[in-house]
Amino acid sequence: MGVNGSPDEILLAIDAGNSKTDAVVLSTEGAVLGTARGGGFQPPVVGIGTAVDALAEIVGRAAGEAAVPVRFAHVTACLANADLPVEEAELHRALLARGWSGSVRVHNDTFAILRAGIDEPRGVAVVCGAGINCVGMTPDGRTARFPAIGKISGDWGGGGGLADEALWWAARAEDGRGEPTALARELPGHFGLESMYGLIEALHLGRIPPARKHELTPVLFRVAAAGDPVALGLVHRQAEEVVAMSVVALGRLGLLAQETPVMLGGSVLAARHPQLERRIGDLLAERAPKAVTGYVTAPPVLGAALLALDEAAARPEAAARLRAHYEG
């Protein structure tokens, strides 16, 4: 038994994204007892065993700060790369094997973002960062989700996709295959280059690392804001995708006729680009007029911890206490 309570009163919540992982040890009363942060969670790159080993180190530090054993009444883990049910099941088995708890629930990490933005487990979230994803949930445990693993699962956009589209249109504008666009000047100009040919060569030969392509997404939005038709068309296409996912998720959960939060998060949406925000609002008003749009600003680990409280059937006051800790 730890100094902060018995094991049956202590929960573990994990939010593990591609770039960072947060773990929080909390009581069923919503008190934060210990936290820890570490690197990203990428089983496809390093393998499940190695990824969970790294997770265990972070969990151990959080438990140490809380002065409790690494044994919990329940574990909620919101994990990047848990995109398909088969992946969730595999990760669930790996976490159970750690012996942290006999009660473990694995979610895709987008559920943490959704739960962080809503007061009860009811709503839809679209996350548009490097890629795009959408999930929905209801208090009775029903969920809506998409595979969200790229073009093969029907996805379009996100920061990486927008950068690629901008490059495609700019290349064709410069060589005459496509319509004119200021992107043909502004994209290479971002890297101090004079032409799309020079940018294509630099990317192809590795003089500009592929990871730097994400820098072009803000350039696209800047060009769109200046009225460039091609750039603005891409921004509007992104809005179409955000709304399409939202409407489908709401429909699957039977929420289209009810006032329901649609939370937006991720770097592309959180930047609040006016053209994108306005188009999303117009399309939602037309296709899902009961949707109430909001932006997630709370840390995703709050959402993971709120899910842990939900799954432990904690009292409503516990969620309020936890949210106050993270939101002040």
Coordinates of C-alpha atoms in Angstrom, one line a residue:
M1 CA 0.0 0.0 0.0
G2 CA 1.3 3.4 -1.0
V3 CA 1.2 6.5 1.2
N4 CA -1.4 8.0 -1.1
G5 CA -4.0 5.3 -1.0
S6 CA -4.6 1.6 -1.5
P7 CA -4.0 -0.1 -4.9
D8 CA -7.8 -0.4 -5.4
E9 CA -8.1 3.4 -5.3
I10 CA -5.3 4.2 -7.7
L11 CA -5.5 4.5 -11.5
L12 CA -2.9 4.9 -14.3
A13 CA -3.6 6.9 -17.4
I14 CA -1.3 7.1 -20.4
D15 CA -1.3 9.4 -23.4
A16 CA 1.3 8.1 -25.8
G17 CA 1.7 10.0 -29.1
N18 CA 4.2 9.7 -31.9
S19 CA 6.4 12.4 -30.4
K20 CA 5.9 12.3 -26.6
T21 CA 4.3 10.2 -23.9
D22 CA 2.7 11.4 -20.7
A23 CA 1.7 9.1 -17.8
V24 CA -0.3 10.2 -14.8
V25 CA -1.0 8.2 -11.6
L26 CA -4.3 9.4 -10.0
S27 CA -6.8 8.5 -7.3
T28 CA -10.4 7.6 -8.0
E29 CA -11.1 11.0 -6.4
G30 CA -9.4 12.8 -9.2
A31 CA -6.2 13.7 -7.4
V32 CA -3.0 13.7 -9.4
L33 CA -0.4 11.7 -7.4
G34 CA 2.4 11.5 -9.9
T35 CA 3.3 12.3 -13.5
A36 CA 6.1 11.6 -15.9
R37 CA 7.0 12.3 -19.5
G38 CA 9.0 10.5 -22.1
G39 CA 9.6 10.0 -25.8
G40 CA 7.1 9.0 -28.5
F41 CA 5.4 5.6 -28.8
Q42 CA 6.1 4.0 -32.2
P43 CA 5.6 0.2 -32.2
P44 CA 5.7 0.1 -36.1
V45 CA 9.2 1.5 -36.0
V46 CA 10.8 -0.3 -32.9
G47 CA 8.4 -3.2 -32.3
I48 CA 5.8 -3.6 -29.6
G49 CA 8.2 -5.1 -27.0
T50 CA 10.6 -2.2 -27.2
A51 CA 7.9 0.4 -27.3
V52 CA 6.2 -1.0 -24.2
D53 CA 9.6 -1.2 -22.5
A54 CA 10.0 2.5 -23.0
L55 CA 6.4 3.0 -21.7
A56 CA 7.2 1.0 -18.6
E57 CA 10.1 3.3 -17.8
I58 CA 7.8 6.3 -17.9
V59 CA 5.2 4.6 -15.8
G60 CA 7.8 3.6 -13.3
R61 CA 8.8 7.2 -12.9
A62 CA 5.2 8.4 -12.4
A63 CA 4.6 5.7 -9.8
G64 CA 7.8 6.6 -8.1
E65 CA 6.7 10.3 -7.8
A66 CA 3.4 9.1 -6.4
A67 CA 5.2 6.8 -4.0
V68 CA 3.0 3.8 -4.9
P69 CA 3.7 0.4 -6.3
V70 CA 3.4 -0.2 -10.1
R71 CA 0.1 -1.8 -9.5
F72 CA -3.2 -0.2 -10.3
A73 CA -7.0 -0.7 -10.0
H74 CA -7.3 0.2 -13.7
V75 CA -5.1 1.3 -16.6
T76 CA -6.3 3.5 -19.5
A77 CA -3.8 3.8 -22.3
C78 CA -4.5 6.1 -25.3
L79 CA -1.8 5.1 -27.8
A80 CA -0.7 6.3 -31.1
N81 CA -0.6 3.6 -33.8
A82 CA -3.5 1.8 -32.2
D83 CA -5.4 2.4 -35.4
L84 CA -7.1 -0.9 -36.0
P85 CA -9.0 -3.2 -33.6
V86 CA -6.3 -5.9 -34.2
E87 CA -3.6 -3.4 -33.1
E88 CA -5.6 -2.4 -30.0
A89 CA -5.9 -6.1 -29.1
E90 CA -2.2 -6.7 -29.5
L91 CA -1.3 -3.7 -27.4
H92 CA -3.9 -4.7 -24.8
R93 CA -2.2 -8.1 -24.4
A94 CA 1.2 -6.5 -24.1
L95 CA 0.1 -4.1 -21.4
L96 CA -1.7 -6.9 -19.5
A97 CA 1.5 -8.9 -19.6
R98 CA 3.2 -6.1 -17.7
G99 CA 1.1 -6.9 -14.6
W100 CA 0.2 -3.3 -13.9
S101 CA -3.5 -4.2 -13.6
G102 CA -5.9 -6.9 -14.4
S103 CA -8.1 -4.2 -15.9
V104 CA -6.7 -2.5 -18.9
R105 CA -8.4 -0.5 -21.7
V106 CA -6.5 0.6 -24.8
H107 CA -7.8 3.4 -27.0
N108 CA -6.4 5.2 -30.0
D109 CA -4.8 8.4 -28.8
T110 CA -7.4 10.5 -30.7
F111 CA -9.9 9.5 -28.0
A112 CA -7.7 11.3 -25.4
I113 CA -8.0 14.5 -27.3
L114 CA -11.8 14.2 -27.6
R115 CA -12.3 13.4 -23.9
A116 CA -10.0 16.3 -22.9
G117 CA -12.4 18.7 -24.8
I118 CA -15.7 17.6 -23.5
D119 CA -17.4 17.4 -20.1
E120 CA -18.9 14.0 -20.6
P121 CA -17.9 11.1 -22.9
R122 CA -20.2 12.3 -25.7
G123 CA -19.1 13.9 -28.8
V124 CA -16.9 13.8 -31.9
A125 CA -13.3 15.0 -32.4
V126 CA -11.4 15.6 -35.6
V127 CA -7.6 15.8 -35.3
C128 CA -5.7 17.3 -38.1
G129 CA -1.9 17.3 -37.4
A130 CA 0.6 15.5 -39.5
G131 CA -2.3 13.3 -40.7
I132 CA -6.1 13.3 -40.1
N133 CA -8.3 11.2 -37.8
C134 CA -11.8 11.3 -36.3
V135 CA -13.4 9.5 -33.4
G136 CA -16.7 9.8 -31.6
M137 CA -18.1 8.4 -28.3
T138 CA -21.3 8.2 -26.3
P139 CA -21.7 7.6 -22.5
D140 CA -23.1 4.1 -23.2
G141 CA -19.7 3.0 -24.6
R142 CA -20.5 3.2 -28.3
T143 CA -17.7 4.6 -30.5
A144 CA -17.2 5.7 -34.1
R145 CA -13.8 5.7 -35.7
F146 CA -11.9 5.4 -39.0
P147 CA -8.7 3.3 -39.8
A148 CA -6.9 6.6 -40.5
I149 CA -3.7 5.1 -41.8
G150 CA -3.4 7.2 -44.9
K151 CA -4.6 7.1 -48.5
I152 CA -5.2 3.3 -48.4
S153 CA -7.9 4.0 -45.8
G154 CA -9.4 6.9 -47.8
D155 CA -7.8 9.7 -45.9
W156 CA -6.9 13.1 -47.4
G157 CA -5.0 16.0 -45.9
G158 CA -3.4 16.7 -42.6
G159 CA -0.2 18.7 -42.5
G160 CA 1.8 16.1 -44.5
G161 CA -0.9 15.6 -47.1
L162 CA -1.4 19.3 -47.6
A163 CA 2.3 19.9 -48.1
D164 CA 2.4 17.1 -50.8
E165 CA -0.6 18.6 -52.5
A166 CA 0.9 22.0 -52.5
L167 CA 4.1 20.7 -54.0
W168 CA 2.1 18.8 -56.7
W169 CA 0.2 21.9 -57.8
A170 CA 3.3 24.1 -57.7
A171 CA 5.4 21.7 -59.8
R172 CA 2.7 21.5 -62.5
A173 CA 2.2 25.3 -62.4
E174 CA 5.9 25.9 -63.1
D175 CA 6.3 23.4 -66.0
G176 CA 3.0 24.3 -67.6
R177 CA 0.9 21.2 -66.9
G178 CA -1.3 22.9 -64.4
E179 CA -2.9 26.3 -63.7
P180 CA -0.8 29.2 -62.4
T181 CA -0.4 29.5 -58.6
A182 CA 1.8 31.6 -56.3
L183 CA 2.7 28.4 -54.6
A184 CA 5.3 27.8 -57.4
R185 CA 7.2 30.9 -56.2
E186 CA 6.4 30.8 -52.4
L187 CA 7.2 27.1 -51.7
P188 CA 10.8 27.2 -53.0
G189 CA 11.2 30.7 -51.7
H190 CA 10.6 29.3 -48.2
F191 CA 13.9 27.4 -48.5
G192 CA 15.8 30.3 -50.3
L193 CA 15.4 28.7 -53.7
E194 CA 14.3 30.3 -56.9
S195 CA 12.3 27.6 -58.6
M196 CA 10.2 24.5 -58.1
Y197 CA 12.8 22.6 -60.1
G198 CA 15.4 23.6 -57.5
L199 CA 13.1 22.5 -54.7
I200 CA 12.3 19.2 -56.4
E201 CA 16.0 18.5 -56.9
A202 CA 16.8 19.4 -53.3
L203 CA 14.1 17.2 -51.8
H204 CA 14.9 14.3 -54.2
L205 CA 18.6 14.4 -53.5
G206 CA 18.2 14.8 -49.7
R207 CA 19.7 18.3 -49.5
I208 CA 16.4 19.3 -47.8
P209 CA 15.4 16.5 -45.4
P210 CA 11.9 15.1 -46.2
A211 CA 10.8 15.9 -42.6
R212 CA 11.1 19.6 -43.5
K213 CA 8.2 19.3 -45.9
H214 CA 5.9 20.0 -43.0
E215 CA 7.2 23.6 -43.0
L216 CA 5.3 24.2 -46.3
T217 CA 1.8 23.8 -44.8
P218 CA 1.9 27.3 -43.2
V219 CA 3.1 28.6 -46.5
L220 CA 0.1 27.1 -48.2
F221 CA -2.3 28.8 -45.7
R222 CA -0.5 32.1 -46.2
V223 CA -0.8 31.9 -50.0
A224 CA -4.5 30.9 -49.6
A225 CA -5.1 33.9 -47.3
A226 CA -3.8 36.2 -50.1
G227 CA -6.5 34.9 -52.4
D228 CA -4.6 32.4 -54.5
P229 CA -7.3 30.1 -56.1
V230 CA -5.3 26.9 -56.1
A231 CA -4.1 27.3 -52.5
L232 CA -7.6 28.3 -51.4
G233 CA -9.0 25.2 -53.1
L234 CA -6.7 23.0 -51.1
V235 CA -7.8 24.7 -47.9
H236 CA -11.5 24.2 -48.8
R237 CA -10.8 20.6 -49.6
Q238 CA -9.3 20.1 -46.2
A239 CA -12.5 21.6 -44.7
E240 CA -14.6 19.2 -46.7
E241 CA -12.6 16.3 -45.3
V242 CA -13.0 17.5 -41.7
V243 CA -16.7 17.9 -42.1
A244 CA -17.2 14.6 -44.0
M245 CA -15.6 12.7 -41.1
S246 CA -17.5 14.6 -38.5
V247 CA -20.9 14.0 -40.2
V248 CA -20.3 10.3 -40.7
A249 CA -19.2 9.9 -37.1
L250 CA -22.2 11.8 -35.8
G251 CA -24.5 9.7 -38.0
R252 CA -23.0 6.4 -36.9
L253 CA -23.7 7.4 -33.3
G254 CA -27.2 8.7 -33.9
L255 CA -26.2 12.2 -32.9
L256 CA -27.0 14.3 -36.0
A257 CA -30.3 15.4 -34.5
Q258 CA -28.9 16.2 -31.1
E259 CA -26.8 19.2 -30.0
T260 CA -23.4 17.5 -29.9
P261 CA -19.8 18.8 -29.5
V262 CA -17.5 18.5 -32.5
M263 CA -14.1 19.2 -31.1
L264 CA -11.2 20.2 -33.4
G265 CA -7.5 19.6 -32.6
G266 CA -4.1 19.0 -34.0
S267 CA -1.6 21.6 -35.3
V268 CA -3.4 22.4 -38.5
L269 CA -6.8 23.0 -36.9
A270 CA -5.4 24.6 -33.7
A271 CA -3.7 27.3 -35.8
R272 CA -7.2 28.7 -36.4
H273 CA -6.6 29.6 -40.1
P274 CA -9.6 31.9 -40.9
Q275 CA -10.3 30.4 -44.4
L276 CA -10.3 26.9 -43.0
E277 CA -12.2 27.7 -39.9
R278 CA -14.9 29.7 -41.8
R279 CA -15.4 26.9 -44.4
I280 CA -15.7 24.2 -41.7
G281 CA -18.3 26.3 -39.9
D282 CA -20.3 26.9 -43.1
L283 CA -20.3 23.2 -44.1
L284 CA -21.2 22.0 -40.6
A285 CA -24.1 24.5 -40.4
E286 CA -25.4 23.0 -43.7
R287 CA -24.8 19.3 -43.0
A288 CA -24.9 19.0 -39.2
P289 CA -26.7 22.1 -37.9
K290 CA -26.9 20.7 -34.3
A291 CA -23.1 20.3 -34.1
V292 CA -21.4 22.7 -31.6
T293 CA -17.8 23.3 -32.7
G294 CA -15.0 23.8 -30.2
Y295 CA -11.2 23.6 -30.1
V296 CA -9.3 21.4 -27.8
T297 CA -6.7 23.3 -25.8
A298 CA -6.3 21.0 -22.8
P299 CA -3.4 18.5 -22.8
P300 CA -4.4 15.1 -24.2
V301 CA -3.2 13.3 -21.0
L302 CA -6.2 15.0 -19.2
G303 CA -8.5 13.2 -21.6
A304 CA -6.7 9.8 -20.9
A305 CA -7.1 10.4 -17.2
L306 CA -10.8 11.4 -17.6
L307 CA -11.4 8.2 -19.5
A308 CA -9.7 6.3 -16.7
L309 CA -12.2 7.9 -14.2
D310 CA -15.1 7.1 -16.5
E311 CA -14.0 3.5 -16.8
A312 CA -13.6 3.2 -13.0
A313 CA -17.1 4.7 -12.5
A314 CA -15.7 7.5 -10.4
R315 CA -18.0 10.2 -9.1
P316 CA -18.5 13.4 -11.2
E317 CA -16.6 15.5 -8.6
A318 CA -13.5 13.5 -9.4
A319 CA -13.6 14.6 -13.0
A320 CA -14.1 18.2 -11.9
R321 CA -11.1 18.0 -9.5
L322 CA -8.9 16.5 -12.2
R323 CA -9.9 19.1 -14.8
A324 CA -9.2 21.9 -12.3
H325 CA -5.7 20.5 -11.8
Y326 CA -4.9 20.7 -15.5
E327 CA -6.8 23.8 -16.5
G328 CA -6.3 25.8 -13.4

